[in-house]
PDB file of N, CA and C in Angstrom:
ATOM      1  N   MET A   1      90.959  70.635 213.800  1.00 72.00           N
ATOM      2  CA  MET A   1      92.193  70.710 213.064  1.00 72.00           C
ATOM      3  C   MET A   1      92.616  72.168 213.018  1.00 72.00           C
ATOM      4  N   ARG A   2      93.874  72.365 213.285  1.00 84.00           N
ATOM      5  CA  ARG A   2      94.404  73.722 213.252  1.00 84.00           C
ATOM      6  C   ARG A   2      94.734  74.113 211.816  1.00 84.00           C
ATOM      7  N   ARG A   3      94.861  75.400 211.613  1.00 89.00           N
ATOM      8  CA  ARG A   3      95.161  75.923 210.282  1.00 89.00           C
ATOM      9  C   ARG A   3      96.508  75.400 209.765  1.00 89.00           C
ATOM     10  N   ILE A   4      97.488  75.311 210.638  1.00 93.00           N
ATOM     11  CA  ILE A   4      98.805  74.827 210.231  1.00 93.00           C
ATOM     12  C   ILE A   4      98.739  73.365 209.802  1.00 93.00           C
ATOM     13  N   ASP A   5      97.860  72.595 210.442  1.00 91.00           N
ATOM     14  CA  ASP A   5      97.683  71.193 210.051  1.00 91.00           C
ATOM     15  C   ASP A   5      97.107  71.099 208.641  1.00 91.00           C
ATOM     16  N   ALA A   6      96.108  71.938 208.361  1.00 88.00           N
ATOM     17  CA  ALA A   6      95.500  71.940 207.029  1.00 88.00           C
ATOM     18  C   ALA A   6      96.522  72.344 205.971  1.00 88.00           C
ATOM     19  N   LEU A   7      97.353  73.327 206.293  1.00 94.00           N
ATOM     20  CA  LEU A   7      98.395  73.738 205.345  1.00 94.00           C
ATOM     21  C   LEU A   7      99.413  72.619 205.131  1.00 94.00           C
ATOM     22  N   GLY A   8      99.779  71.930 206.203  1.00 95.00           N
ATOM     23  CA  GLY A   8     100.727  70.824 206.088  1.00 95.00           C
ATOM     24  C   GLY A   8     100.174  69.674 205.255  1.00 95.00           C
ATOM     25  N   ILE A   9      98.912  69.354 205.457  1.00 91.00           N
ATOM     26  CA  ILE A   9      98.284  68.287 204.673  1.00 91.00           C
ATOM     27  C   ILE A   9      98.218  68.686 203.199  1.00 91.00           C
ATOM     28  N   SER A  10      97.850  69.932 202.939  1.00 91.00           N
ATOM     29  CA  SER A  10      97.779  70.409 201.552  1.00 91.00           C
ATOM     30  C   SER A  10      99.147  70.341 200.881  1.00 91.00           C
ATOM     31  N   LEU A  11     100.175  70.773 201.600  1.00 95.00           N
ATOM     32  CA  LEU A  11     101.529  70.718 201.049  1.00 95.00           C
ATOM     33  C   LEU A  11     101.940  69.261 200.812  1.00 95.00           C
ATOM     34  N   GLY A  12     101.580  68.373 201.746  1.00 94.00           N
ATOM     35  CA  GLY A  12     101.908  66.960 201.589  1.00 94.00           C
ATOM     36  C   GLY A  12     101.240  66.338 200.370  1.00 94.00           C
ATOM     37  N   VAL A  13      99.982  66.684 200.127  1.00 92.00           N
ATOM     38  CA  VAL A  13      99.277  66.167 198.952  1.00 92.00           C
ATOM     39  C   VAL A  13      99.922  66.704 197.678  1.00 92.00           C
ATOM     40  N   PHE A  14     100.275  67.977 197.688  1.00 93.00           N
ATOM     41  CA  PHE A  14     100.927  68.587 196.521  1.00 93.00           C
ATOM     42  C   PHE A  14     102.255  67.899 196.215  1.00 93.00           C
ATOM     43  N   VAL A  15     103.052  67.669 197.237  1.00 96.00           N
ATOM     44  CA  VAL A  15     104.350  66.996 197.050  1.00 96.00           C
ATOM     45  C   VAL A  15     104.146  65.554 196.604  1.00 96.00           C
ATOM     46  N   ALA A  16     103.174  64.862 197.192  1.00 94.00           N
ATOM     47  CA  ALA A  16     102.901  63.470 196.813  1.00 94.00           C
ATOM     48  C   ALA A  16     102.482  63.381 195.351  1.00 94.00           C
ATOM     49  N   ALA A  17     101.656  64.323 194.902  1.00 94.00           N
ATOM     50  CA  ALA A  17     101.240  64.329 193.498  1.00 94.00           C
ATOM     51  C   ALA A  17     102.436  64.536 192.589  1.00 94.00           C
ATOM     52  N   GLY A  18     103.323  65.440 192.971  1.00 95.00           N
ATOM     53  CA  GLY A  18     104.535  65.661 192.173  1.00 95.00           C
ATOM     54  C   GLY A  18     105.399  64.415 192.119  1.00 95.00           C
ATOM     55  N   LEU A  19     105.539  63.732 193.241  1.00 96.00           N
ATOM     56  CA  LEU A  19     106.338  62.500 193.269  1.00 96.00           C
ATOM     57  C   LEU A  19     105.708  61.409 192.411  1.00 96.00           C
ATOM     58  N   ILE A  20     104.401  61.274 192.477  1.00 95.00           N
ATOM     59  CA  ILE A  20     103.722  60.277 191.647  1.00 95.00           C
ATOM     60  C   ILE A  20     103.957  60.581 190.177  1.00 95.00           C
ATOM     61  N   TYR A  21     103.852  61.849 189.808  1.00 96.00           N
ATOM     62  CA  TYR A  21     104.064  62.268 188.421  1.00 96.00           C
ATOM     63  C   TYR A  21     105.483  61.921 187.963  1.00 96.00           C
ATOM     64  N   VAL A  22     106.461  62.234 188.799  1.00 96.00           N
ATOM     65  CA  VAL A  22     107.860  61.951 188.442  1.00 96.00           C
ATOM     66  C   VAL A  22     108.094  60.445 188.358  1.00 96.00           C
ATOM     67  N   ILE A  23     107.555  59.688 189.292  1.00 96.00           N
ATOM     68  CA  ILE A  23     107.738  58.233 189.291  1.00 96.00           C
ATOM     69  C   ILE A  23     107.129  57.621 188.032  1.00 96.00           C
ATOM     70  N   LEU A  24     105.931  58.101 187.654  1.00 95.00           N
ATOM     71  CA  LEU A  24     105.308  57.574 186.438  1.00 95.00           C
ATOM     72  C   LEU A  24     106.140  57.905 185.201  1.00 95.00           C
ATOM     73  N   GLN A  25     106.741  59.070 185.170  1.00 96.00           N
ATOM     74  CA  GLN A  25     107.594  59.415 184.031  1.00 96.00           C
ATOM     75  C   GLN A  25     108.859  58.568 184.012  1.00 96.00           C
ATOM     76  N   VAL A  26     109.424  58.289 185.185  1.00 96.00           N
ATOM     77  CA  VAL A  26     110.618  57.442 185.264  1.00 96.00           C
ATOM     78  C   VAL A  26     110.289  56.023 184.805  1.00 96.00           C
ATOM     79  N   LEU A  27     109.066  55.573 185.063  1.00 95.00           N
ATOM     80  CA  LEU A  27     108.646  54.245 184.639  1.00 95.00           C
ATOM     81  C   LEU A  27     108.382  54.164 183.137  1.00 95.00           C
ATOM     82  N   GLY A  28     108.478  55.284 182.439  1.00 95.00           N
ATOM     83  CA  GLY A  28     108.358  55.268 180.991  1.00 95.00           C
ATOM     84  C   GLY A  28     107.041  55.772 180.448  1.00 95.00           C
ATOM     85  N   ILE A  29     106.191  56.313 181.300  1.00 94.00           N
ATOM     86  CA  ILE A  29     104.913  56.845 180.830  1.00 94.00           C
ATOM     87  C   ILE A  29     105.143  58.283 180.389  1.00 94.00           C
ATOM     88  N   ASP A  30     104.602  58.653 179.215  1.00 95.00           N
ATOM     89  CA  ASP A  30     104.814  60.018 178.724  1.00 95.00           C
ATOM     90  C   ASP A  30     104.132  61.026 179.649  1.00 95.00           C
ATOM     91  N   SER A  31     104.506  62.292 179.520  1.00 94.00           N
ATOM     92  CA  SER A  31     104.077  63.308 180.486  1.00 94.00           C
ATOM     93  C   SER A  31     102.563  63.516 180.496  1.00 94.00           C
ATOM     94  N   ILE A  32     101.898  63.420 179.348  1.00 96.00           N
ATOM     95  CA  ILE A  32     100.447  63.618 179.317  1.00 96.00           C
ATOM     96  C   ILE A  32      99.741  62.502 180.082  1.00 96.00           C
ATOM     97  N   ASN A  33     100.102  61.259 179.798  1.00 96.00           N
ATOM     98  CA  ASN A  33      99.486  60.133 180.503  1.00 96.00           C
ATOM     99  C   ASN A  33      99.870  60.117 181.985  1.00 96.00           C
ATOM    100  N   ALA A  34     101.100  60.506 182.299  1.00 95.00           N
ATOM    101  CA  ALA A  34     101.511  60.583 183.706  1.00 95.00           C
ATOM    102  C   ALA A  34     100.655  61.609 184.441  1.00 95.00           C
ATOM    103  N   GLY A  35     100.379  62.738 183.793  1.00 95.00           N
ATOM    104  CA  GLY A  35      99.529  63.759 184.402  1.00 95.00           C
ATOM    105  C   GLY A  35      98.105  63.260 184.593  1.00 95.00           C
ATOM    106  N   ILE A  36      97.593  62.555 183.605  1.00 96.00           N
ATOM    107  CA  ILE A  36      96.230  62.017 183.710  1.00 96.00           C
ATOM    108  C   ILE A  36      96.144  61.008 184.847  1.00 96.00           C
ATOM    109  N   TRP A  37      97.117  60.099 184.931  1.00 95.00           N
ATOM    110  CA  TRP A  37      97.096  59.097 185.995  1.00 95.00           C
ATOM    111  C   TRP A  37      97.284  59.730 187.372  1.00 95.00           C
ATOM    112  N   THR A  38      98.117  60.761 187.444  1.00 95.00           N
ATOM    113  CA  THR A  38      98.306  61.460 188.714  1.00 95.00           C
ATOM    114  C   THR A  38      97.002  62.102 189.162  1.00 95.00           C
ATOM    115  N   GLN A  39      96.325  62.772 188.237  1.00 95.00           N
ATOM    116  CA  GLN A  39      95.046  63.396 188.580  1.00 95.00           C
ATOM    117  C   GLN A  39      94.003  62.349 188.958  1.00 95.00           C
ATOM    118  N   THR A  40      94.016  61.223 188.257  1.00 96.00           N
ATOM    119  CA  THR A  40      93.071  60.149 188.567  1.00 96.00           C
ATOM    120  C   THR A  40      93.288  59.632 189.981  1.00 96.00           C
ATOM    121  N   LEU A  41      94.546  59.410 190.350  1.00 94.00           N
ATOM    122  CA  LEU A  41      94.843  58.921 191.693  1.00 94.00           C
ATOM    123  C   LEU A  41      94.446  59.949 192.756  1.00 94.00           C
ATOM    124  N   LEU A  42      94.678  61.228 192.474  1.00 94.00           N
ATOM    125  CA  LEU A  42      94.293  62.264 193.429  1.00 94.00           C
ATOM    126  C   LEU A  42      92.771  62.345 193.587  1.00 94.00           C
ATOM    127  N   VAL A  43      92.035  62.220 192.503  1.00 95.00           N
ATOM    128  CA  VAL A  43      90.575  62.259 192.577  1.00 95.00           C
ATOM    129  C   VAL A  43      90.054  61.044 193.335  1.00 95.00           C
ATOM    130  N   ILE A  44      90.624  59.879 193.082  1.00 96.00           N
ATOM    131  CA  ILE A  44      90.222  58.673 193.811  1.00 96.00           C
ATOM    132  C   ILE A  44      90.509  58.842 195.307  1.00 96.00           C
ATOM    133  N   GLY A  45      91.654  59.402 195.639  1.00 93.00           N
ATOM    134  CA  GLY A  45      91.985  59.670 197.035  1.00 93.00           C
ATOM    135  C   GLY A  45      91.015  60.647 197.679  1.00 93.00           C
ATOM    136  N   LEU A  46      90.652  61.693 196.950  1.00 92.00           N
ATOM    137  CA  LEU A  46      89.700  62.680 197.467  1.00 92.00           C
ATOM    138  C   LEU A  46      88.323  62.060 197.688  1.00 92.00           C
ATOM    139  N   ILE A  47      87.878  61.245 196.753  1.00 96.00           N
ATOM    140  CA  ILE A  47      86.587  60.577 196.898  1.00 96.00           C
ATOM    141  C   ILE A  47      86.625  59.621 198.089  1.00 96.00           C
ATOM    142  N   GLY A  48      87.718  58.884 198.233  1.00 95.00           N
ATOM    143  CA  GLY A  48      87.855  57.976 199.380  1.00 95.00           C
ATOM    144  C   GLY A  48      87.827  58.721 200.707  1.00 95.00           C
ATOM    145  N   TRP A  49      88.547  59.841 200.790  1.00 91.00           N
ATOM    146  CA  TRP A  49      88.551  60.642 202.015  1.00 91.00           C
ATOM    147  C   TRP A  49      87.143  61.172 202.302  1.00 91.00           C
ATOM    148  N   SER A  50      86.454  61.639 201.256  1.00 93.00           N
ATOM    149  CA  SER A  50      85.095  62.156 201.430  1.00 93.00           C
ATOM    150  C   SER A  50      84.155  61.068 201.944  1.00 93.00           C
ATOM    151  N   LEU A  51      84.311  59.848 201.442  1.00 95.00           N
ATOM    152  CA  LEU A  51      83.462  58.743 201.892  1.00 95.00           C
ATOM    153  C   LEU A  51      83.721  58.412 203.363  1.00 95.00           C
ATOM    154  N   THR A  52      84.999  58.446 203.778  1.00 91.00           N
ATOM    155  CA  THR A  52      85.282  58.184 205.193  1.00 91.00           C
ATOM    156  C   THR A  52      84.697  59.290 206.065  1.00 91.00           C
ATOM    157  N   TYR A  53      84.726  60.532 205.582  1.00 88.00           N
ATOM    158  CA  TYR A  53      84.144  61.641 206.326  1.00 88.00           C
ATOM    159  C   TYR A  53      82.633  61.449 206.464  1.00 88.00           C
ATOM    160  N   LEU A  54      81.981  61.105 205.373  1.00 92.00           N
ATOM    161  CA  LEU A  54      80.529  60.883 205.418  1.00 92.00           C
ATOM    162  C   LEU A  54      80.182  59.719 206.340  1.00 92.00           C
ATOM    163  N   LEU A  55      81.015  58.689 206.360  1.00 91.00           N
ATOM    164  CA  LEU A  55      80.796  57.559 207.252  1.00 91.00           C
ATOM    165  C   LEU A  55      80.903  57.999 208.715  1.00 91.00           C
ATOM    166  N   ARG A  56      81.903  58.834 209.027  1.00 86.00           N
ATOM    167  CA  ARG A  56      82.042  59.321 210.400  1.00 86.00           C
ATOM    168  C   ARG A  56      80.876  60.217 210.797  1.00 86.00           C
ATOM    169  N   VAL A  57      80.390  61.016 209.850  1.00 85.00           N
ATOM    170  CA  VAL A  57      79.241  61.884 210.141  1.00 85.00           C
ATOM    171  C   VAL A  57      77.998  61.041 210.393  1.00 85.00           C
ATOM    172  N   SER A  58      77.758  60.062 209.536  1.00 88.00           N
ATOM    173  CA  SER A  58      76.546  59.249 209.675  1.00 88.00           C
ATOM    174  C   SER A  58      76.579  58.387 210.938  1.00 88.00           C
ATOM    175  N   SER A  59      77.763  57.956 211.362  1.00 87.00           N
ATOM    176  CA  SER A  59      77.864  57.147 212.578  1.00 87.00           C
ATOM    177  C   SER A  59      78.065  58.009 213.821  1.00 87.00           C
ATOM    178  N   LYS A  60      78.067  59.316 213.649  1.00 81.00           N
ATOM    179  CA  LYS A  60      78.263  60.287 214.739  1.00 81.00           C
ATOM    180  C   LYS A  60      79.556  60.019 215.491  1.00 81.00           C
ATOM    181  N   ASN A  61      80.586  59.649 214.774  1.00 80.00           N
ATOM    182  CA  ASN A  61      81.899  59.393 215.346  1.00 80.00           C
ATOM    183  C   ASN A  61      82.818  60.581 215.045  1.00 80.00           C
ATOM    184  N   MET A  62      82.336  61.764 215.398  1.00 81.00           N
ATOM    185  CA  MET A  62      83.079  62.986 215.135  1.00 81.00           C
ATOM    186  C   MET A  62      83.634  63.528 216.454  1.00 81.00           C
ATOM    187  N   THR A  63      84.640  64.365 216.377  1.00 83.00           N
ATOM    188  CA  THR A  63      85.262  64.931 217.561  1.00 83.00           C
ATOM    189  C   THR A  63      84.250  65.701 218.399  1.00 83.00           C
ATOM    190  N   TYR A  64      83.410  66.510 217.755  1.00 84.00           N
ATOM    191  CA  TYR A  64      82.422  67.304 218.492  1.00 84.00           C
ATOM    192  C   TYR A  64      81.479  66.402 219.286  1.00 84.00           C
ATOM    193  N   ASN A  65      80.989  65.351 218.649  1.00 83.00           N
ATOM    194  CA  ASN A  65      80.056  64.445 219.332  1.00 83.00           C
ATOM    195  C   ASN A  65      80.724  63.784 220.530  1.00 83.00           C
ATOM    196  N   GLN A  66      81.988  63.400 220.392  1.00 86.00           N
ATOM    197  CA  GLN A  66      82.704  62.768 221.499  1.00 86.00           C
ATOM    198  C   GLN A  66      82.929  63.766 222.626  1.00 86.00           C
ATOM    199  N   GLN A  67      83.280  65.019 222.288  1.00 89.00           N
ATOM    200  CA  GLN A  67      83.466  66.039 223.316  1.00 89.00           C
ATOM    201  C   GLN A  67      82.167  66.311 224.055  1.00 89.00           C
ATOM    202  N   LEU A  68      81.058  66.370 223.327  1.00 90.00           N
ATOM    203  CA  LEU A  68      79.757  66.608 223.944  1.00 90.00           C
ATOM    204  C   LEU A  68      79.393  65.469 224.889  1.00 90.00           C
ATOM    205  N   LYS A  69      79.630  64.245 224.458  1.00 90.00           N
ATOM    206  CA  LYS A  69      79.338  63.085 225.298  1.00 90.00           C
ATOM    207  C   LYS A  69      80.193  63.100 226.562  1.00 90.00           C
ATOM    208  N   ASP A  70      81.496  63.396 226.421  1.00 92.00           N
ATOM    209  CA  ASP A  70      82.389  63.466 227.582  1.00 92.00           C
ATOM    210  C   ASP A  70      81.945  64.555 228.551  1.00 92.00           C
ATOM    211  N   TYR A  71      81.517  65.702 228.019  1.00 93.00           N
ATOM    212  CA  TYR A  71      81.063  66.798 228.857  1.00 93.00           C
ATOM    213  C   TYR A  71      79.805  66.406 229.631  1.00 93.00           C
ATOM    214  N   GLU A  72      78.848  65.805 228.937  1.00 94.00           N
ATOM    215  CA  GLU A  72      77.607  65.393 229.603  1.00 94.00           C
ATOM    216  C   GLU A  72      77.892  64.382 230.707  1.00 94.00           C
ATOM    217  N   GLU A  73      78.786  63.443 230.446  1.00 93.00           N
ATOM    218  CA  GLU A  73      79.135  62.453 231.469  1.00 93.00           C
ATOM    219  C   GLU A  73      79.818  63.107 232.664  1.00 93.00           C
ATOM    220  N   ALA A  74      80.672  64.101 232.408  1.00 93.00           N
ATOM    221  CA  ALA A  74      81.356  64.804 233.493  1.00 93.00           C
ATOM    222  C   ALA A  74      80.365  65.594 234.341  1.00 93.00           C
ATOM    223  N   VAL A  75      79.387  66.225 233.705  1.00 93.00           N
ATOM    224  CA  VAL A  75      78.368  66.979 234.451  1.00 93.00           C
ATOM    225  C   VAL A  75      77.542  66.035 235.316  1.00 93.00           C
ATOM    226  N   ILE A  76      77.128  64.913 234.755  1.00 90.00           N
ATOM    227  CA  ILE A  76      76.341  63.945 235.523  1.00 90.00           C
ATOM    228  C   ILE A  76      77.158  63.415 236.702  1.00 90.00           C
ATOM    229  N   GLN A  77      78.437  63.107 236.449  1.00 91.00           N
ATOM    230  CA  GLN A  77      79.301  62.594 237.520  1.00 91.00           C
ATOM    231  C   GLN A  77      79.458  63.631 238.625  1.00 91.00           C
ATOM    232  N   LYS A  78      79.649  64.903 238.258  1.00 92.00           N
ATOM    233  CA  LYS A  78      79.808  65.956 239.259  1.00 92.00           C
ATOM    234  C   LYS A  78      78.527  66.119 240.078  1.00 92.00           C
ATOM    235  N   ARG A  79      77.388  66.102 239.421  1.00 89.00           N
ATOM    236  CA  ARG A  79      76.112  66.212 240.143  1.00 89.00           C
ATOM    237  C   ARG A  79      75.912  65.015 241.074  1.00 89.00           C
ATOM    238  N   PHE A  80      76.303  63.836 240.602  1.00 86.00           N
ATOM    239  CA  PHE A  80      76.178  62.625 241.406  1.00 86.00           C
ATOM    240  C   PHE A  80      77.050  62.725 242.661  1.00 86.00           C
ATOM    241  N   GLU A  81      78.275  63.247 242.507  1.00 87.00           N
ATOM    242  CA  GLU A  81      79.189  63.384 243.641  1.00 87.00           C
ATOM    243  C   GLU A  81      78.694  64.415 244.647  1.00 87.00           C
ATOM    244  N   GLU A  82      77.955  65.415 244.191  1.00 88.00           N
ATOM    245  CA  GLU A  82      77.473  66.482 245.068  1.00 88.00           C
ATOM    246  C   GLU A  82      76.204  66.093 245.821  1.00 88.00           C
ATOM    247  N   MET A  83      75.601  64.970 245.470  1.00 87.00           N
ATOM    248  CA  MET A  83      74.356  64.554 246.123  1.00 87.00           C
ATOM    249  C   MET A  83      74.644  64.011 247.525  1.00 87.00           C
ATOM    250  N   SER A  84      73.716  64.280 248.437  1.00 88.00           N
ATOM    251  CA  SER A  84      73.845  63.766 249.801  1.00 88.00           C
ATOM    252  C   SER A  84      73.462  62.282 249.805  1.00 88.00           C
ATOM    253  N   PRO A  85      73.841  61.556 250.840  1.00 88.00           N
ATOM    254  CA  PRO A  85      73.464  60.137 250.919  1.00 88.00           C
ATOM    255  C   PRO A  85      71.956  59.925 250.880  1.00 88.00           C
ATOM    256  N   GLU A  86      71.203  60.852 251.467  1.00 88.00           N
ATOM    257  CA  GLU A  86      69.747  60.727 251.448  1.00 88.00           C
ATOM    258  C   GLU A  86      69.216  60.860 250.014  1.00 88.00           C
ATOM    259  N   ASP A  87      69.785  61.827 249.287  1.00 86.00           N
ATOM    260  CA  ASP A  87      69.370  62.012 247.898  1.00 86.00           C
ATOM    261  C   ASP A  87      69.725  60.801 247.045  1.00 86.00           C
ATOM    262  N   LEU A  88      70.893  60.202 247.318  1.00 86.00           N
ATOM    263  CA  LEU A  88      71.300  59.005 246.576  1.00 86.00           C
ATOM    264  C   LEU A  88      70.347  57.846 246.843  1.00 86.00           C
ATOM    265  N   THR A  89      69.955  57.688 248.098  1.00 89.00           N
ATOM    266  CA  THR A  89      69.010  56.620 248.457  1.00 89.00           C
ATOM    267  C   THR A  89      67.669  56.852 247.768  1.00 89.00           C
ATOM    268  N   LYS A  90      67.223  58.094 247.782  1.00 89.00           N
ATOM    269  CA  LYS A  90      65.947  58.432 247.143  1.00 89.00           C
ATOM    270  C   LYS A  90      66.019  58.170 245.633  1.00 89.00           C
ATOM    271  N   LEU A  91      67.126  58.556 245.023  1.00 86.00           N
ATOM    272  CA  LEU A  91      67.304  58.329 243.585  1.00 86.00           C
ATOM    273  C   LEU A  91      67.317  56.841 243.262  1.00 86.00           C
ATOM    274  N   GLN A  92      67.990  56.071 244.094  1.00 88.00           N
ATOM    275  CA  GLN A  92      68.049  54.629 243.870  1.00 88.00           C
ATOM    276  C   GLN A  92      66.663  54.003 243.976  1.00 88.00           C
ATOM    277  N   GLN A  93      65.873  54.457 244.905  1.00 90.00           N
ATOM    278  CA  GLN A  93      64.516  53.936 245.054  1.00 90.00           C
ATOM    279  C   GLN A  93      63.663  54.298 243.838  1.00 90.00           C
ATOM    280  N   GLU A  94      63.822  55.511 243.345  1.00 88.00           N
ATOM    281  CA  GLU A  94      63.073  55.934 242.163  1.00 88.00           C
ATOM    282  C   GLU A  94      63.458  55.090 240.943  1.00 88.00           C
ATOM    283  N   ILE A  95      64.745  54.797 240.816  1.00 88.00           N
ATOM    284  CA  ILE A  95      65.211  53.986 239.689  1.00 88.00           C
ATOM    285  C   ILE A  95      64.631  52.575 239.788  1.00 88.00           C
ATOM    286  N   GLU A  96      64.638  52.009 240.987  1.00 89.00           N
ATOM    287  CA  GLU A  96      64.088  50.662 241.167  1.00 89.00           C
ATOM    288  C   GLU A  96      62.599  50.625 240.868  1.00 89.00           C
ATOM    289  N   GLN A  97      61.866  51.657 241.298  1.00 88.00           N
ATOM    290  CA  GLN A  97      60.434  51.718 241.009  1.00 88.00           C
ATOM    291  C   GLN A  97      60.188  51.835 239.514  1.00 88.00           C
ATOM    292  N   GLU A  98      61.012  52.623 238.853  1.00 87.00           N
ATOM    293  CA  GLU A  98      60.862  52.781 237.400  1.00 87.00           C
ATOM    294  C   GLU A  98      61.155  51.480 236.674  1.00 87.00           C
ATOM    295  N   LYS A  99      62.173  50.763 237.129  1.00 86.00           N
ATOM    296  CA  LYS A  99      62.496  49.469 236.517  1.00 86.00           C
ATOM    297  C   LYS A  99      61.347  48.483 236.698  1.00 86.00           C
ATOM    298  N   GLU A 100      60.771  48.478 237.884  1.00 85.00           N
ATOM    299  CA  GLU A 100      59.659  47.559 238.162  1.00 85.00           C
ATOM    300  C   GLU A 100      58.441  47.893 237.309  1.00 85.00           C
ATOM    301  N   SER A 101      58.204  49.170 237.095  1.00 84.00           N
ATOM    302  CA  SER A 101      57.026  49.559 236.290  1.00 84.00           C
ATOM    303  C   SER A 101      57.247  49.284 234.808  1.00 84.00           C
ATOM    304  N   GLN A 102      58.497  49.200 234.383  1.00 82.00           N
ATOM    305  CA  GLN A 102      58.777  48.954 232.967  1.00 82.00           C
ATOM    306  C   GLN A 102      58.852  47.477 232.616  1.00 82.00           C
ATOM    307  N   THR A 103      59.134  46.632 233.574  1.00 76.00           N
ATOM    308  CA  THR A 103      59.220  45.198 233.271  1.00 76.00           C
ATOM    309  C   THR A 103      57.811  44.656 233.061  1.00 76.00           C
ATOM    310  N   PRO A 104      57.635  43.867 231.997  1.00 71.00           N
ATOM    311  CA  PRO A 104      56.302  43.307 231.729  1.00 71.00           C
ATOM    312  C   PRO A 104      55.926  42.272 232.790  1.00 71.00           C
ATOM    313  N   LYS A 105      54.705  42.343 233.204  1.00 61.00           N
ATOM    314  CA  LYS A 105      54.221  41.414 234.242  1.00 61.00           C
ATOM    315  C   LYS A 105      53.739  40.133 233.579  1.00 61.00           C
ATOM    316  N   GLN A 106      54.210  39.012 234.121  1.00 59.00           N
ATOM    317  CA  GLN A 106      53.807  37.713 233.570  1.00 59.00           C
ATOM    318  C   GLN A 106      52.572  37.219 234.322  1.00 59.00           C
ATOM    319  N   SER A 107      51.612  36.653 233.590  1.00 53.00           N
ATOM    320  CA  SER A 107      50.425  36.138 234.266  1.00 53.00           C
ATOM    321  C   SER A 107      50.270  34.665 234.061  1.00 53.00           C
TER     322      SER A 107
END
């Protein structure tokens, strides 16, 4: 996230809180209770956002993790493309041997 994005989000939250406060006052709630309800809604929103962030961290669904995965796949693909046909055949044989050694033998 760029700095300007963070500033825009902060300004948006500030404006939204002001609008909620004004709407609650228009609905007939006195200014003290309107302020309390506005703060309550903002705290609930902050807690909800924090929970979604923690969920993304725990599931490793973050931008950095995705970039790292894409990079690793690109490196493997580039190395694969640079291999000669003989190397590809040798690699395929090694993979098949490894698969055979890992499969349980039935008796």
